mmCIF file of C-alpha atoms in Angstrom:
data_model
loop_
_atom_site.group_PDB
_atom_site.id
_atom_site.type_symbol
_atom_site.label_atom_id
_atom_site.label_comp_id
_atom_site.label_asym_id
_atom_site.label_seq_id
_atom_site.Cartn_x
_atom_site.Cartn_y
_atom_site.Cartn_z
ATOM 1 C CA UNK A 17 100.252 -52.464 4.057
ATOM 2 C CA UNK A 18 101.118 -55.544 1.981
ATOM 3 C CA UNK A 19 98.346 -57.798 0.057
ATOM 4 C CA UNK A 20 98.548 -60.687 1.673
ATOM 5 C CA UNK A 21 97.275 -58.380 4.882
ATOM 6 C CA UNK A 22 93.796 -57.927 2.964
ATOM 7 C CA UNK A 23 94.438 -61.763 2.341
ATOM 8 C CA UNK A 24 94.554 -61.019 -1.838
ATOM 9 C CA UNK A 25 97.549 -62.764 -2.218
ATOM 10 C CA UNK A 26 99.424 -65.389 -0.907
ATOM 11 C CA UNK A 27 101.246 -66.224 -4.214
ATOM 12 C CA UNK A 28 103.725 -64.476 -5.806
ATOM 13 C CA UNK A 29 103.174 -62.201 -9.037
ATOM 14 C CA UNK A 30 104.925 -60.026 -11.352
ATOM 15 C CA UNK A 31 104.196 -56.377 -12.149
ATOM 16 C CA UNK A 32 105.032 -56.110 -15.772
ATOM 17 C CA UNK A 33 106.359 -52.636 -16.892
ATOM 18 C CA UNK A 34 108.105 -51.198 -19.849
ATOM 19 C CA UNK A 35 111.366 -49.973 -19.896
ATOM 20 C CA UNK A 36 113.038 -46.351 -21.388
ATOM 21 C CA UNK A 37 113.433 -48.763 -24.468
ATOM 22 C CA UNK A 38 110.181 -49.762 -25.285
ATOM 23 C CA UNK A 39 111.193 -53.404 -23.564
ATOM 24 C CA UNK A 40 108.605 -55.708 -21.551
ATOM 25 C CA UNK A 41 109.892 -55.955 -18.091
ATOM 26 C CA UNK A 42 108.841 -58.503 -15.524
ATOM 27 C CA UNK A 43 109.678 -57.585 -11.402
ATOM 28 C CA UNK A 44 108.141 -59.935 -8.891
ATOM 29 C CA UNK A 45 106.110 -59.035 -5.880
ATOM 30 C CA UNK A 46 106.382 -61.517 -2.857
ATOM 31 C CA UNK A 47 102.852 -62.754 -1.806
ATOM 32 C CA UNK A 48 103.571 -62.427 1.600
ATOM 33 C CA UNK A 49 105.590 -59.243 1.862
ATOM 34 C CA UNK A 50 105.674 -55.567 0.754
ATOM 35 C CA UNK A 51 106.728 -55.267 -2.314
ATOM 36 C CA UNK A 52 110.020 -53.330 -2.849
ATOM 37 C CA UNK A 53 110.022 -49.245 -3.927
ATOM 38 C CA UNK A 54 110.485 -49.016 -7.739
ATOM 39 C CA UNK A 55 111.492 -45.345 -9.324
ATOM 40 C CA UNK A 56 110.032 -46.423 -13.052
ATOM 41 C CA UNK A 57 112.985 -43.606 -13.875
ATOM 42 C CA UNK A 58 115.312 -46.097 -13.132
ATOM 43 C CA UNK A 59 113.766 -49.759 -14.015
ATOM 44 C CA UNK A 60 115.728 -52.057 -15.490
ATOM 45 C CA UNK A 61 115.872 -55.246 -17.051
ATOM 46 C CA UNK A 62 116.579 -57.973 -14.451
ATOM 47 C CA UNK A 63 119.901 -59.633 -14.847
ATOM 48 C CA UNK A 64 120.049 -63.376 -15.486
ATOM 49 C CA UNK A 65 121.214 -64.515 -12.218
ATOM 50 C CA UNK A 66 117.915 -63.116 -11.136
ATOM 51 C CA UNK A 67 116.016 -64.632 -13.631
ATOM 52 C CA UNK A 68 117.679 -68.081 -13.078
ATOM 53 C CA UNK A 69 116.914 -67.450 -9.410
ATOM 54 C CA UNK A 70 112.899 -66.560 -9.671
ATOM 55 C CA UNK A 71 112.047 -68.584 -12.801
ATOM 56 C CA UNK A 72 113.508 -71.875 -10.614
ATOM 57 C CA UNK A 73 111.876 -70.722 -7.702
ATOM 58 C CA UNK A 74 108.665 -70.005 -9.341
ATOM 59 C CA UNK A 75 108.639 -73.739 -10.921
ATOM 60 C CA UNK A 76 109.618 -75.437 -7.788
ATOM 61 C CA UNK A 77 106.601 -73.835 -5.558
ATOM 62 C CA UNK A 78 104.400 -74.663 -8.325
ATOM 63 C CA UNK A 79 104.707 -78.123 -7.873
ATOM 64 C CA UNK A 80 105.283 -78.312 -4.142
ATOM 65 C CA UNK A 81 102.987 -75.481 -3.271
ATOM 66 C CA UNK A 82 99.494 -76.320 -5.390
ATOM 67 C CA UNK A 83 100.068 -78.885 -7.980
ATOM 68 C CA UNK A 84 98.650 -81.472 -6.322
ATOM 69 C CA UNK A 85 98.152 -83.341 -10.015
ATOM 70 C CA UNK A 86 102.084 -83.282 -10.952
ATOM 71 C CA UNK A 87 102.736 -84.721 -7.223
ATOM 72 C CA UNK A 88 100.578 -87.481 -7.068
ATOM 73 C CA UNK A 89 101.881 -88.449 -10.853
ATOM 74 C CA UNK A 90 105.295 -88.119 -9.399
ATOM 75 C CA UNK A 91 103.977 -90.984 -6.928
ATOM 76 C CA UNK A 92 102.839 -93.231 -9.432
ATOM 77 C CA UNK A 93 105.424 -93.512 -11.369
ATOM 78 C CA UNK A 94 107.287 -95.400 -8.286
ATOM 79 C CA UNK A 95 104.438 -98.073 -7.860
ATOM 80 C CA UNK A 96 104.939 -99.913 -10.376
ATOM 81 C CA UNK A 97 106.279 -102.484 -8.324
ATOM 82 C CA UNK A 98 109.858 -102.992 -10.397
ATOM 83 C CA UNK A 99 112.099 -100.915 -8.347
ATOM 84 C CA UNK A 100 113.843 -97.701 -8.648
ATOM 85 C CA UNK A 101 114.786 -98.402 -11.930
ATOM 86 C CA UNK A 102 111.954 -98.634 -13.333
ATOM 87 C CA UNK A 103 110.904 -95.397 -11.269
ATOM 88 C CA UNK A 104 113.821 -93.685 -12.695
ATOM 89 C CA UNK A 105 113.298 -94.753 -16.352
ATOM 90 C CA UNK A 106 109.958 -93.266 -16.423
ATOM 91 C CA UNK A 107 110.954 -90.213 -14.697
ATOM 92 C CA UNK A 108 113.601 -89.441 -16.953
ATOM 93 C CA UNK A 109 110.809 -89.770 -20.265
ATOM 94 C CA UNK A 110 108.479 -87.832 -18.357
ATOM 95 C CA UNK A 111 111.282 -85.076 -17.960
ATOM 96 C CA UNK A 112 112.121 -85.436 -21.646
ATOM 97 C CA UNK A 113 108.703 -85.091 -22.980
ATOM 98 C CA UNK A 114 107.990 -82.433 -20.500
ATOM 99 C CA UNK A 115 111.042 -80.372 -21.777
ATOM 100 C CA UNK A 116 110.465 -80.309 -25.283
ATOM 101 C CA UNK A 117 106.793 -79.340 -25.069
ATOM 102 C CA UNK A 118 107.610 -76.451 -22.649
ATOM 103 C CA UNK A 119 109.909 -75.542 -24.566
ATOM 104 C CA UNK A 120 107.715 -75.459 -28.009
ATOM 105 C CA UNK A 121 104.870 -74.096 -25.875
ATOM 106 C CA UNK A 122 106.710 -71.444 -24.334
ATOM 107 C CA UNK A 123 107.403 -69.702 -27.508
ATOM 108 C CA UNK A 124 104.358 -70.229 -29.167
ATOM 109 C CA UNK A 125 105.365 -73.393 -31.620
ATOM 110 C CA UNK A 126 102.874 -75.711 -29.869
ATOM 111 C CA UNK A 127 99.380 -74.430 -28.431
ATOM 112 C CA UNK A 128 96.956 -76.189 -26.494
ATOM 113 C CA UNK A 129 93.782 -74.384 -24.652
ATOM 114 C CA UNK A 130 93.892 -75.155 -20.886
ATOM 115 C CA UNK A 131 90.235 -76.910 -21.127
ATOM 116 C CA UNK A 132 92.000 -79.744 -22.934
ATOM 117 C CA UNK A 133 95.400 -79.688 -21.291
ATOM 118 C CA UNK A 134 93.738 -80.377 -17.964
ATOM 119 C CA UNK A 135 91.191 -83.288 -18.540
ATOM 120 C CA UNK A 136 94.229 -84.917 -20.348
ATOM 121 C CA UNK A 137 96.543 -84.352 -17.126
ATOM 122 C CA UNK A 138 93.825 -85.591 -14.862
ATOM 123 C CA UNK A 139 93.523 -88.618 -16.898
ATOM 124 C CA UNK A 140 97.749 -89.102 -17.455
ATOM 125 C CA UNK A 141 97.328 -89.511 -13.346
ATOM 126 C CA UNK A 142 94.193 -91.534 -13.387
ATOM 127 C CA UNK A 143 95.723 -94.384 -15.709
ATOM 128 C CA UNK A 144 98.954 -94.754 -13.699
ATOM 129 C CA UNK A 145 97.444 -95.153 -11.102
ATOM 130 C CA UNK A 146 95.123 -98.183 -12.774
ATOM 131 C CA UNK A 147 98.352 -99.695 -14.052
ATOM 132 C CA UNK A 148 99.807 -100.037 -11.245
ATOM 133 C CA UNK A 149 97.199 -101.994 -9.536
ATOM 134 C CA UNK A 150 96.969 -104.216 -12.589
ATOM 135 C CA UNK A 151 100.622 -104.641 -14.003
ATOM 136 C CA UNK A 152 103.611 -105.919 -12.067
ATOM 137 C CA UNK A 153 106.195 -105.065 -14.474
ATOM 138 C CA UNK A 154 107.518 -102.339 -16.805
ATOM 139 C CA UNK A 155 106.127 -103.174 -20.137
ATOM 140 C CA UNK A 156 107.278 -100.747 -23.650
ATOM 141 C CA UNK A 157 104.018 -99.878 -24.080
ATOM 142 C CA UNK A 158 104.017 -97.561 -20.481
ATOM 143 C CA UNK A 159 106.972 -95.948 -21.493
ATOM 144 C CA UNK A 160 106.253 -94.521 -24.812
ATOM 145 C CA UNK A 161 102.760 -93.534 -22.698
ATOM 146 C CA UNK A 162 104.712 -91.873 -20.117
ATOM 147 C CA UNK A 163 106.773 -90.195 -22.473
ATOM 148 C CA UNK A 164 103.389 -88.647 -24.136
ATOM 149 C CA UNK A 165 102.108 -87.500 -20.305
ATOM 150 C CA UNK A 166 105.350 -85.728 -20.299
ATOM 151 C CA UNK A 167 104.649 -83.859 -23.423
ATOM 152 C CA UNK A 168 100.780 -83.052 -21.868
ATOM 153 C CA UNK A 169 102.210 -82.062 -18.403
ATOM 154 C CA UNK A 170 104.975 -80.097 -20.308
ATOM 155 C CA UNK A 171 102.350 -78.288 -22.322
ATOM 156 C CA UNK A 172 100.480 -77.709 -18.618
ATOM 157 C CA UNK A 173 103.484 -76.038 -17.167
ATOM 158 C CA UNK A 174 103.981 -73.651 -20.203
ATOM 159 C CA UNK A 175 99.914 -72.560 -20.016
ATOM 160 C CA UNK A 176 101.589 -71.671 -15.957
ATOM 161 C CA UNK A 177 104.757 -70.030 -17.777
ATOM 162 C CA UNK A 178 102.701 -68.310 -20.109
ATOM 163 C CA UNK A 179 100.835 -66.489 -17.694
ATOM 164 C CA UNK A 180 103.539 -64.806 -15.534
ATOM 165 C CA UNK A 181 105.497 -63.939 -18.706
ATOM 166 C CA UNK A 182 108.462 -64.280 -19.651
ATOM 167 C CA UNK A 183 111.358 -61.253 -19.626
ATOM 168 C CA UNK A 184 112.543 -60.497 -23.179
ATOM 169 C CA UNK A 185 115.871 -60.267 -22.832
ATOM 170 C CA UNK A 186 115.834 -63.987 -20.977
ATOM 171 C CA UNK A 187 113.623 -65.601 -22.298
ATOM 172 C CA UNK A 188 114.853 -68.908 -23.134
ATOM 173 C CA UNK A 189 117.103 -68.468 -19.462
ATOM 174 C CA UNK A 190 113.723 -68.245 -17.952
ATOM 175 C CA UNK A 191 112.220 -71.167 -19.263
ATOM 176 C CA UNK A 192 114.825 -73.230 -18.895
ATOM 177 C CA UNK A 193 115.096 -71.963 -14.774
ATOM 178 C CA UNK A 194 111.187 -72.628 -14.378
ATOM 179 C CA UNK A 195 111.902 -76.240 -15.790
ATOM 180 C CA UNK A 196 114.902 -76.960 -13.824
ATOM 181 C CA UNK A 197 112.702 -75.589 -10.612
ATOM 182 C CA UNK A 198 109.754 -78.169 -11.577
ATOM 183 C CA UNK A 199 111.904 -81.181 -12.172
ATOM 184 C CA UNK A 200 113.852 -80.199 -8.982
ATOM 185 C CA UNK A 201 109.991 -80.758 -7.004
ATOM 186 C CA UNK A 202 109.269 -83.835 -8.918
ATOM 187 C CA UNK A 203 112.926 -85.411 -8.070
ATOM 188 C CA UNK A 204 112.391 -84.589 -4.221
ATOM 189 C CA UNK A 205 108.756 -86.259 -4.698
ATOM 190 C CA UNK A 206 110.070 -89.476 -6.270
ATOM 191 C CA UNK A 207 113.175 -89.784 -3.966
ATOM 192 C CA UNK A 208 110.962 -89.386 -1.133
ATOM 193 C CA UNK A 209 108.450 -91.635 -2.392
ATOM 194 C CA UNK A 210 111.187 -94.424 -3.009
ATOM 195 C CA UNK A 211 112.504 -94.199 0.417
ATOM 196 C CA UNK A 212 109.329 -94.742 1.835
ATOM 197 C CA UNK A 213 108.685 -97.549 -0.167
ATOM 198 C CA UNK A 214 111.818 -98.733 1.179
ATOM 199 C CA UNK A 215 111.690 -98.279 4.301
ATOM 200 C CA UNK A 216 107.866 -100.299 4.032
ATOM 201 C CA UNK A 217 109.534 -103.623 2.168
ATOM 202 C CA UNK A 218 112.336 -103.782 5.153
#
């Protein structure tokens, strides 16, 4: 019988063991499926093509799957009014700010508890979203903002990281697949977003 059967789980999760060599190892268990038959005789550390592959994964249904926060910030930054290039200036910041505080998060340089990370996320979304009503062009003073909602966002996805571990022998592999996976989601948010905007103006 699988989990999501007793509907427990719908996500997916990883099963952290320890290998012959004293070495944290992280499997993941489909939500939605059996999980596969492990001998713990003959666990071993996952090889980076699979880490690449689940860490993206993981980062992309993140976003798409229950972030409903990163998606609608996605959307805001392309209402600006100014065009895709505007859109895609403040998407690459947000990426660069959201990078480097993974990144520092993810190993432990930078900590933030989750009751702060959140209200500040909330309210990275909230003032977009004002701006935009009020401001019909891109002024400096949004993009060295939306450079700092990258860093808060960034710090959000690495309190996400954080909590499915990451595998010791990849760990820097694995952080940089769950932040390719999330910036993947947010580019297929804004691209869609733009062509819809485009497709209203014509």
């Amino acid at each position: 019988m699988c989990s999501s059967d007793l509907g427990l789980v719908q996500d997916d999760y990883p099963v952290r063991m320890e290998g012959s060599d004293g070495k944290p190892i992280v499997r993941w268990v489909r939500g939605d499926l059996e999980s596969a038959r492990w001998r713990i005789a003959d666990v071993t550390p996952p090889t980076l093509g699979t880490v690449l592959r689940d860490y993206a994964r993981m980062g992309f249904l993140h976003v798409v799957a229950g972030a409903a926060d990163q998606i609608l910030f996605a959307i805001a930054l392309c209402l600006l009014g100014t065009g895709v290039g505007a859109a895609l200036t403040q998407a690459s910041l947000v990426v660069m700010g959201q990078t480097l505080a993974l990144g520092l998060a993810a190993f432990g340089l930078v900590t933030l508890r989750p009751g702060i990370v959140a209200p500040l996320i909330a309210l990275s979304v909230a003032y977009l979203a004002a701006e935009n009503l009020f401001s019909a062009r891109l002024k400096g003073g949004r993009l060295g903002l939306v450079f700092a909602f990258g860093l808060v966002h960034g710090l959000g996805f690495a309190l996400v990281l954080n909590r499915f571990g990451l595998p010791e022998s990849n760990r820097t592999a694995a952080a940089l697949a769950f932040n390719l996976g999330v910036v993947g989601a947010e580019a297929g948010v804004i691209a869609l977003t733009l062509r819809a905007l485009d497709r209203k103006s014509t």
